[in-house]
Amino acid sequence: MTQTRAASLITVLTALLAVLLAPAPASAASLQEVTGFGGNPGALRMYRYVPDGLPAGRPVVVAAHGCTQNAAGYATGTGWLQLADRWGFSVVLPQQQSANNLSGCFNWFQTGDIQRGQGEAASIAQMVDRQLADTGGDASRVYVTGLSAGGAMTSVMMAAYPEKFRAGGVVAGLPHGCAQAAGSPYVCMYVGATQTPDQWGDRVRAARPGYGGPWPTLTVLQGTADYTVKPVNMSDLVAQWTDVHGTDRTADLSDTVAGHPHQVFRDASGAPVVETYSLTGMGHGQPVDPGTGSGQCGAAGAYFLDVNLCAAYRLGLAWGLSG
């Protein structure tokens, strides 16, 4: 072999070795904090996730954590980021601050934080506006969901800002105005509030005076062995939102999904307006189904409970995010 050929071969081998040893390019997408998203009267923090190369016109999901949790942990544990990459949508994750609530709970029981244009509800609404502006998202396909206190804030957002949200998913949460109806957040959580369906519906209608619809549809996921937020709250949510949608409380579909009772309530046109999953034997937490299967998502941990059903996946299907 000539010296020239040997030098050329060494050059080629060196270049090949550099390619083989180079680290794989990392995805630029990661959870990012956003500041300056509005007046932020509720003094919340805003985080978001936007998949690489996400085009304009894609949906937005708002996902609110539970007490003692934060945006990053909820984003990962629920599986929402995994689904955002798979299906192509962005995620907004509000985060509570200890200065507002020592336990990190959204203040779903404080009148000043649940009224339209005030407090934490207004801050979350401003996050939605900022996300739509920055990503060119589809304003007709914005969804809101959350666990526990985040689930209760989901009810708040659906009631106070119904024009912003196409649908909501309440996980182990509470109906809008429950603490005020029960006289205490703890009575609401452990016992429930004594309200007729019409009274429940009136609490939603009063949150956005003069609004004639369309109202967001609702999906509820609730553990039957939840002793922090009793299952009666799922029944009250059904009563509240079937009343808002003007339909009865007799399920039009009753079946099982992954072994768990599932019901769908439809309006006069046959469209589903309320859907429920009763997670048999599950305590207080977010249902997840870790794994690599097409219907699996989430990671098991504290308040992320493996019950072979991933709430984020089921909500995404109901909302048409997979299409």
Tab-separated table of C-alpha atoms in Angstrom:
chain	number	residue	atom	x	y	z
A	1	MET	CA	0.000	0.000	0.000
A	2	THR	CA	1.351	3.380	-0.956
A	3	GLN	CA	1.821	6.116	1.609
A	4	THR	CA	-0.864	8.209	-0.092
A	5	ARG	CA	-3.418	5.394	-0.038
A	6	ALA	CA	-2.618	4.645	3.605
A	7	ALA	CA	-3.117	8.271	4.571
A	8	SER	CA	-6.451	8.357	2.737
A	9	LEU	CA	-7.620	5.198	4.462
A	10	ILE	CA	-6.665	6.589	7.847
A	11	THR	CA	-8.612	9.760	7.090
A	12	VAL	CA	-11.717	7.771	6.109
A	13	LEU	CA	-11.478	5.513	9.157
A	14	THR	CA	-11.020	8.502	11.452
A	15	ALA	CA	-14.097	10.193	10.033
A	16	LEU	CA	-16.127	6.991	10.327
A	17	LEU	CA	-15.017	6.520	13.927
A	18	ALA	CA	-16.040	10.097	14.740
A	19	VAL	CA	-19.508	9.455	13.341
A	20	LEU	CA	-19.892	6.189	15.263
A	21	LEU	CA	-18.762	7.702	18.552
A	22	ALA	CA	-20.714	10.937	18.244
A	23	PRO	CA	-23.667	11.145	20.634
A	24	ALA	CA	-27.086	10.868	19.070
A	25	PRO	CA	-28.668	14.291	18.602
A	26	ALA	CA	-30.949	15.053	21.511
A	27	SER	CA	-34.456	16.325	20.997
A	28	ALA	CA	-34.601	20.065	21.467
A	29	ALA	CA	-38.068	19.739	22.954
A	30	SER	CA	-38.167	19.986	26.730
A	31	LEU	CA	-40.314	21.455	29.435
A	32	GLN	CA	-39.774	25.212	29.471
A	33	GLU	CA	-40.899	27.927	31.863
A	34	VAL	CA	-42.685	30.921	30.330
A	35	THR	CA	-42.720	34.299	32.056
A	36	GLY	CA	-44.579	37.478	31.239
A	37	PHE	CA	-47.693	35.655	30.052
A	38	GLY	CA	-50.070	38.319	31.368
A	39	GLY	CA	-50.992	40.123	34.543
A	40	ASN	CA	-50.966	36.753	36.337
A	41	PRO	CA	-53.266	37.800	39.199
A	42	GLY	CA	-53.056	34.335	40.729
A	43	ALA	CA	-49.230	34.439	40.905
A	44	LEU	CA	-48.844	31.030	39.253
A	45	ARG	CA	-45.904	29.773	37.203
A	46	MET	CA	-46.342	28.636	33.603
A	47	TYR	CA	-44.534	25.717	32.013
A	48	ARG	CA	-45.080	24.304	28.570
A	49	TYR	CA	-44.010	21.529	26.241
A	50	VAL	CA	-43.941	21.971	22.466
A	51	PRO	CA	-42.793	18.941	20.433
A	52	ASP	CA	-40.043	19.506	17.880
A	53	GLY	CA	-41.390	20.706	14.559
A	54	LEU	CA	-44.959	21.114	15.789
A	55	PRO	CA	-46.890	22.882	13.018
A	56	ALA	CA	-49.409	25.633	13.594
A	57	GLY	CA	-53.028	24.712	13.998
A	58	ARG	CA	-52.464	21.928	16.530
A	59	PRO	CA	-54.420	21.358	19.776
A	60	VAL	CA	-53.396	22.545	23.243
A	61	VAL	CA	-53.831	20.555	26.466
A	62	VAL	CA	-53.712	22.301	29.851
A	63	ALA	CA	-52.712	19.846	32.604
A	64	ALA	CA	-52.881	20.900	36.272
A	65	HIS	CA	-51.033	18.961	38.958
A	66	GLY	CA	-52.381	17.853	42.329
A	67	CYS	CA	-51.328	18.892	45.834
A	68	THR	CA	-47.635	18.362	46.722
A	69	GLN	CA	-46.850	17.926	43.012
A	70	ASN	CA	-45.246	20.197	40.433
A	71	ALA	CA	-45.486	20.754	36.702
A	72	ALA	CA	-42.452	18.646	35.738
A	73	GLY	CA	-43.461	15.638	37.813
A	74	TYR	CA	-47.044	15.762	36.591
A	75	ALA	CA	-45.938	16.142	32.977
A	76	THR	CA	-43.832	12.989	33.156
A	77	GLY	CA	-45.984	10.864	35.456
A	78	THR	CA	-49.217	11.327	33.537
A	79	GLY	CA	-47.783	10.502	30.113
A	80	TRP	CA	-48.988	13.751	28.550
A	81	LEU	CA	-45.556	14.600	27.100
A	82	GLN	CA	-45.260	11.115	25.610
A	83	LEU	CA	-48.630	11.541	23.910
A	84	ALA	CA	-47.799	15.088	22.781
A	85	ASP	CA	-44.831	13.726	20.827
A	86	ARG	CA	-46.867	10.825	19.441
A	87	TRP	CA	-49.975	12.741	18.407
A	88	GLY	CA	-48.690	16.263	17.846
A	89	PHE	CA	-50.073	18.798	20.308
A	90	SER	CA	-48.610	21.160	22.891
A	91	VAL	CA	-49.056	21.047	26.659
A	92	VAL	CA	-49.424	23.895	29.163
A	93	LEU	CA	-48.650	23.040	32.779
A	94	PRO	CA	-49.601	25.601	35.438
A	95	GLN	CA	-47.635	25.326	38.678
A	96	GLN	CA	-48.732	26.483	42.097
A	97	GLN	CA	-46.358	28.379	44.387
A	98	SER	CA	-45.958	27.732	48.098
A	99	ALA	CA	-46.627	31.410	48.805
A	100	ASN	CA	-50.178	30.798	47.552
A	101	ASN	CA	-50.711	27.403	49.152
A	102	LEU	CA	-48.250	25.636	51.450
A	103	SER	CA	-49.313	22.205	50.168
A	104	GLY	CA	-48.937	23.232	46.535
A	105	CYS	CA	-52.680	22.873	45.910
A	106	PHE	CA	-54.496	25.084	43.458
A	107	ASN	CA	-56.972	27.171	45.447
A	108	TRP	CA	-60.164	25.692	43.977
A	109	PHE	CA	-62.029	26.522	47.196
A	110	GLN	CA	-61.139	30.242	47.379
A	111	THR	CA	-63.791	32.473	45.837
A	112	GLY	CA	-61.185	35.012	44.689
A	113	ASP	CA	-59.308	32.343	42.715
A	114	ILE	CA	-62.212	30.708	40.902
A	115	GLN	CA	-64.115	33.630	39.430
A	116	ARG	CA	-63.748	34.769	35.868
A	117	GLY	CA	-61.137	37.502	35.557
A	118	GLN	CA	-59.705	36.888	39.015
A	119	GLY	CA	-56.901	35.019	40.741
A	120	GLU	CA	-55.667	31.633	39.625
A	121	ALA	CA	-58.456	31.079	37.108
A	122	ALA	CA	-57.487	34.259	35.257
A	123	SER	CA	-53.800	33.294	35.353
A	124	ILE	CA	-54.518	29.936	33.693
A	125	ALA	CA	-56.700	31.647	31.080
A	126	GLN	CA	-53.777	33.973	30.309
A	127	MET	CA	-51.493	30.964	29.891
A	128	VAL	CA	-53.863	29.577	27.264
A	129	ASP	CA	-53.858	32.868	25.372
A	130	ARG	CA	-50.056	33.029	25.436
A	131	GLN	CA	-49.704	29.442	24.243
A	132	LEU	CA	-52.103	29.937	21.356
A	133	ALA	CA	-50.286	33.102	20.312
A	134	ASP	CA	-46.814	31.569	20.509
A	135	THR	CA	-47.571	28.254	18.812
A	136	GLY	CA	-50.348	29.253	16.421
A	137	GLY	CA	-52.462	26.615	18.152
A	138	ASP	CA	-56.048	25.815	17.243
A	139	ALA	CA	-58.212	27.904	19.580
A	140	SER	CA	-61.163	25.587	18.896
A	141	ARG	CA	-59.216	22.580	20.215
A	142	VAL	CA	-58.061	23.562	23.686
A	143	TYR	CA	-58.597	21.041	26.503
A	144	VAL	CA	-58.092	21.153	30.255
A	145	THR	CA	-57.471	18.394	32.770
A	146	GLY	CA	-56.015	17.888	36.226
A	147	LEU	CA	-55.698	15.663	39.272
A	148	SER	CA	-57.347	16.312	42.642
A	149	ALA	CA	-56.967	20.064	43.293
A	150	GLY	CA	-55.953	20.316	39.650
A	151	GLY	CA	-59.123	18.416	38.786
A	152	ALA	CA	-61.162	20.866	40.825
A	153	MET	CA	-59.472	23.727	38.952
A	154	THR	CA	-60.412	21.956	35.736
A	155	SER	CA	-64.050	22.298	36.797
A	156	VAL	CA	-63.402	25.969	37.545
A	157	MET	CA	-61.916	26.635	34.113
A	158	MET	CA	-64.726	24.834	32.312
A	159	ALA	CA	-67.277	26.952	34.188
A	160	ALA	CA	-65.553	30.351	34.242
A	161	TYR	CA	-64.059	30.173	30.743
A	162	PRO	CA	-66.292	27.772	28.785
A	163	GLU	CA	-65.576	29.541	25.495
A	164	LYS	CA	-61.864	28.644	25.774
A	165	PHE	CA	-62.204	24.899	26.309
A	166	ARG	CA	-63.730	22.272	24.073
A	167	ALA	CA	-63.619	19.613	26.794
A	168	GLY	CA	-62.293	18.873	30.252
A	169	GLY	CA	-61.033	15.834	32.116
A	170	VAL	CA	-61.458	15.765	35.898
A	171	VAL	CA	-59.344	13.138	37.670
A	172	ALA	CA	-60.290	12.561	41.325
A	173	GLY	CA	-61.648	16.101	41.389
A	174	LEU	CA	-64.744	18.024	42.386
A	175	PRO	CA	-67.686	19.870	40.829
A	176	HIS	CA	-67.557	23.624	40.377
A	177	GLY	CA	-68.674	25.540	43.480
A	178	CYS	CA	-68.543	22.464	45.695
A	179	ALA	CA	-66.694	24.083	48.593
A	180	GLN	CA	-69.111	27.009	48.641
A	181	ALA	CA	-72.120	24.687	48.442
A	182	ALA	CA	-70.820	22.445	51.235
A	183	GLY	CA	-69.567	25.315	53.379
A	184	SER	CA	-66.089	23.783	53.567
A	185	PRO	CA	-63.613	22.175	51.148
A	186	TYR	CA	-63.213	19.235	53.520
A	187	VAL	CA	-66.938	18.557	53.738
A	188	CYS	CA	-66.998	18.734	49.950
A	189	MET	CA	-64.124	16.248	49.624
A	190	TYR	CA	-65.172	13.751	52.285
A	191	VAL	CA	-68.961	13.980	52.258
A	192	GLY	CA	-70.080	15.987	49.244
A	193	ALA	CA	-72.469	18.900	48.971
A	194	THR	CA	-76.231	18.574	49.044
A	195	GLN	CA	-77.390	20.086	45.766
A	196	THR	CA	-79.999	19.168	43.180
A	197	PRO	CA	-78.808	18.761	39.586
A	198	ASP	CA	-80.353	22.110	38.738
A	199	GLN	CA	-78.552	23.776	41.648
A	200	TRP	CA	-75.283	22.227	40.512
A	201	GLY	CA	-75.909	23.453	36.980
A	202	ASP	CA	-76.765	26.935	38.236
A	203	ARG	CA	-73.315	27.182	39.815
A	204	VAL	CA	-71.732	26.655	36.407
A	205	ARG	CA	-74.116	29.021	34.633
A	206	ALA	CA	-73.487	31.728	37.237
A	207	ALA	CA	-69.754	31.553	36.579
A	208	ARG	CA	-70.204	32.929	33.061
A	209	PRO	CA	-73.376	35.049	33.144
A	210	GLY	CA	-75.213	35.286	29.851
A	211	TYR	CA	-73.200	32.590	28.124
A	212	GLY	CA	-75.370	30.456	25.870
A	213	GLY	CA	-72.918	27.766	24.865
A	214	PRO	CA	-71.489	25.620	23.529
A	215	TRP	CA	-70.349	24.169	26.843
A	216	PRO	CA	-67.310	21.933	27.242
A	217	THR	CA	-67.884	18.205	27.416
A	218	LEU	CA	-66.623	16.356	30.483
A	219	THR	CA	-64.800	13.127	31.249
A	220	VAL	CA	-64.388	12.042	34.889
A	221	LEU	CA	-62.000	9.379	36.212
A	222	GLN	CA	-62.452	8.417	39.857
A	223	GLY	CA	-61.174	5.624	42.097
A	224	THR	CA	-63.785	3.650	44.011
A	225	ALA	CA	-61.423	3.366	47.017
A	226	ASP	CA	-60.503	7.057	47.089
A	227	TYR	CA	-60.815	8.305	50.663
A	228	THR	CA	-59.386	11.773	49.936
A	229	VAL	CA	-61.958	12.791	47.337
A	230	LYS	CA	-64.958	10.528	47.800
A	231	PRO	CA	-66.608	8.973	44.735
A	232	VAL	CA	-69.809	10.923	45.462
A	233	ASN	CA	-68.040	13.831	43.799
A	234	MET	CA	-68.064	11.992	40.468
A	235	SER	CA	-71.828	11.556	40.820
A	236	ASP	CA	-72.146	15.271	41.546
A	237	LEU	CA	-70.027	16.130	38.507
A	238	VAL	CA	-72.321	14.003	36.352
A	239	ALA	CA	-75.364	15.767	37.818
A	240	GLN	CA	-73.791	19.188	37.279
A	241	TRP	CA	-72.715	18.776	33.679
A	242	THR	CA	-75.643	16.732	32.403
A	243	ASP	CA	-77.807	19.570	33.724
A	244	VAL	CA	-75.649	22.153	31.964
A	245	HIS	CA	-75.967	20.193	28.730
A	246	GLY	CA	-79.693	19.675	29.224
A	247	THR	CA	-79.642	15.897	29.186
A	248	ASP	CA	-80.776	13.227	31.629
A	249	ARG	CA	-78.636	11.253	34.055
A	250	THR	CA	-79.341	7.848	32.550
A	251	ALA	CA	-76.258	6.490	30.831
A	252	ASP	CA	-76.659	5.790	27.134
A	253	LEU	CA	-73.701	3.425	27.188
A	254	SER	CA	-72.491	1.245	30.045
A	255	ASP	CA	-69.562	-1.104	29.485
A	256	THR	CA	-66.106	-1.828	30.855
A	257	VAL	CA	-62.689	-0.579	29.753
A	258	ALA	CA	-59.670	-2.527	31.004
A	259	GLY	CA	-62.047	-4.116	33.514
A	260	HIS	CA	-63.301	-0.790	34.893
A	261	PRO	CA	-66.940	0.401	34.617
A	262	HIS	CA	-67.373	3.069	31.958
A	263	GLN	CA	-70.436	5.149	31.096
A	264	VAL	CA	-71.346	7.705	28.442
A	265	PHE	CA	-74.192	10.237	28.651
A	266	ARG	CA	-75.391	11.708	25.344
A	267	ASP	CA	-77.419	14.772	24.465
A	268	ALA	CA	-80.560	14.821	22.314
A	269	SER	CA	-78.458	14.765	19.130
A	270	GLY	CA	-76.597	11.662	20.299
A	271	ALA	CA	-73.321	13.451	20.958
A	272	PRO	CA	-71.438	12.382	24.118
A	273	VAL	CA	-71.397	15.194	26.700
A	274	VAL	CA	-70.346	13.397	29.907
A	275	GLU	CA	-68.213	10.266	30.250
A	276	THR	CA	-67.112	8.456	33.406
A	277	TYR	CA	-64.550	5.833	34.387
A	278	SER	CA	-64.994	4.242	37.808
A	279	LEU	CA	-61.594	2.776	38.637
A	280	THR	CA	-62.329	-0.321	40.691
A	281	GLY	CA	-60.283	-0.485	43.890
A	282	MET	CA	-58.164	2.545	43.030
A	283	GLY	CA	-57.261	5.057	45.718
A	284	HIS	CA	-56.490	8.746	45.297
A	285	GLY	CA	-54.369	9.438	42.252
A	286	GLN	CA	-53.940	9.561	38.489
A	287	PRO	CA	-54.620	6.306	36.621
A	288	VAL	CA	-51.644	5.219	34.518
A	289	ASP	CA	-50.653	2.167	32.509
A	290	PRO	CA	-46.866	2.132	32.085
A	291	GLY	CA	-45.520	0.333	29.037
A	292	THR	CA	-44.788	0.614	25.348
A	293	GLY	CA	-48.135	-0.525	23.981
A	294	SER	CA	-50.186	1.803	21.820
A	295	GLY	CA	-52.706	2.379	24.618
A	296	GLN	CA	-50.183	2.663	27.428
A	297	CYS	CA	-48.694	5.773	28.998
A	298	GLY	CA	-47.560	7.259	32.287
A	299	ALA	CA	-45.184	6.142	35.024
A	300	ALA	CA	-46.185	4.614	38.364
A	301	GLY	CA	-45.297	6.519	41.529
A	302	ALA	CA	-46.811	8.507	44.357
A	303	TYR	CA	-50.325	9.476	43.217
A	304	PHE	CA	-49.689	7.832	39.826
A	305	LEU	CA	-51.452	4.513	40.157
A	306	ASP	CA	-51.001	1.602	37.752
A	307	VAL	CA	-54.511	0.281	37.115
A	308	ASN	CA	-53.967	-0.861	33.510
A	309	LEU	CA	-55.689	2.260	32.205
A	310	CYS	CA	-53.917	5.510	31.345
A	311	ALA	CA	-56.138	8.523	31.955
A	312	ALA	CA	-54.217	10.717	29.514
A	313	TYR	CA	-54.659	8.171	26.726
A	314	ARG	CA	-58.383	7.767	27.345
A	315	LEU	CA	-58.853	11.543	27.453
A	316	GLY	CA	-56.836	11.973	24.280
A	317	LEU	CA	-59.023	9.448	22.483
A	318	ALA	CA	-62.217	11.167	23.675
A	319	TRP	CA	-60.877	14.520	22.490
A	320	GLY	CA	-59.771	13.264	19.090
A	321	LEU	CA	-56.113	14.059	19.698
A	322	SER	CA	-54.964	10.823	18.085
A	323	GLY	CA	-56.337	11.778	14.684
